[in-house]
Amino acid sequence: MRNLFRFLLQYHFFLLFVLLETISILLLVNSHTYHRAATITFTSSITGSVYESWNSITNYFSLDYQNNKLAAENARLRSEITQLKERSDSTSFINNEYTFKHIPAKVISNSVHFRNNYIIVNKGRSSGVRPDMGIISPEGVAGIITGVTEHYSTALSVLHRHARISVIFQKTGQLANLSWNGENYKTGMVEDIPSHLVVQPGDTVVTSGHSLIFPEGIMVGTITEYIEPPGSSLNKAVLEFSTDFNRLRHVYVVYNSLYPELDSLINTRKND
Amino acid sequence: MIRYLKLSGRFVFLIMLQVLVLNNIRLGGYINPLIYVLFVLMIPFNIKPWLLLLSGFLTGLTIDVFIGTPGLHAGATVFMSFFRQTVIRLTLGHRLPEGNLEPTLYDMGARWFFTYTAIMVVIHHTSLFLLESFSLKQVSAIIIRTLLSSIFTVLMIIIYSFIFNRGGNKT
């Protein structure tokens, strides 16, 4: 016993070092799994309110840019409304997009330079935000909600190791998957493209709507480069995001109002 | 007492500077100066080694809480704190500091402070980027990021020291 005590005392520095490193690595490893991220990413009210009050100051600096962006979106929406009015006069139809609801939110914390990036927005449970909802910016997809507190929520950015988004090529309607390799926040990687598919630079990629998180047809980006890895039947393509992740500010949390229904349908399929 | 107040004031100031200002700086997309390590660098020479490790852990963890990367900065900062004594002993040789001197630019001179900071920052950033990618797959990318980020962190620390760490008016 005395020897043990002496040993602990003699090497306390090294032992403490090992202990603290172990704690750090355990925290880190746990946070890397998708759903644990929801519980561990800190959306505590302390960090949330610090960011929020700082944002209320820095907001003014990008006001001009943000205004222009919102004005452009307004213009686009107005033209869409007129088009839809014309269509709804003549025919009645069920459109997928009508089941999606939008909650406007503001980004209060965001990063682009880590391997795994998170977004924190200023809407939480009290506004009806729940995990597994999508976040879209006026320009395109931005992230997926993972953790929710009363007034704030954290989201995996598209710039995250575990953010995989089901996308389609607008021209051909072919399915593929989007992921991010961690190098440049402006470009992502479209994977699992069947080799018979012709993909050209400039092709538009949009969300497929298969994941229930994002509505169909939300802009993701445009192809800049097509890659055919030797010895593989599935090709890749480099994609330039339409969203400028470095300047995210006004976003929408989107959710499918029929999500519970669809989810239970998928679950019964799994049980069979 | 005053000394502890001063240290905690510096802690809060550096964390806020890092989280609110420097985390918004992304040179070339992903190079981000991490000035908060300066808190561990400037802790007085005569601190108990175990307390140094704990301070490093606490500093890193606070940054983690704000960025949302549990354990990442804590791990890297503890790693750096572990090597602090060795680096000080190696760079100072046998003339160990006397009295109330602190490992700062003002007390110890620019040349020593630069060497000390550079070595410590490289240790910190190497472990940080290794922990972040958690593999040796993209070694070249890790080395480039470590080097570029280290240069900007050291630059920031030196600028900070020239502005805030003047004699008499130590922050």
Coordinates of N, CA and C in Angstrom, one line a residue, chain A residues 4 12 17 36 43 111 128 155-156 162 224 247:
Chain A
L4 N 2.6 1.6 -3.2 CA 1.6 2.1 -4.3 C 1.5 3.6 -4.2
H12 N 3.0 11.3 -10.3 CA 1.7 11.9 -10.4 C 1.6 12.8 -11.6
F17 N -1.2 13.3 -16.6 CA -1.1 13.5 -18.1 C -1.9 12.5 -18.8
R36 N -24.4 10.5 -31.1 CA -23.8 11.0 -29.9 C -23.5 12.5 -30.0
T43 N -24.9 22.9 -26.9 CA -25.8 24.0 -27.2 C -26.3 24.6 -25.9
S111 N -18.6 27.1 -38.6 CA -17.1 27.0 -38.9 C -17.0 26.3 -40.3
G128 N -40.3 24.7 -32.3 CA -40.8 23.5 -33.0 C -39.7 22.8 -33.7
A155 N -26.4 21.8 -35.5 CA -26.6 21.0 -36.7 C -25.2 20.6 -37.2
L156 N -25.2 19.4 -37.8 CA -24.0 19.0 -38.6 C -24.1 19.8 -39.9
H162 N -19.8 12.9 -41.3 CA -20.9 12.1 -41.3 C -22.1 12.6 -42.0
T224 N -17.8 20.6 -61.3 CA -16.7 21.2 -61.9 C -15.7 20.3 -62.5
R247 N -20.3 32.4 -45.2 CA -21.1 33.6 -45.0 C -22.5 33.2 -44.6

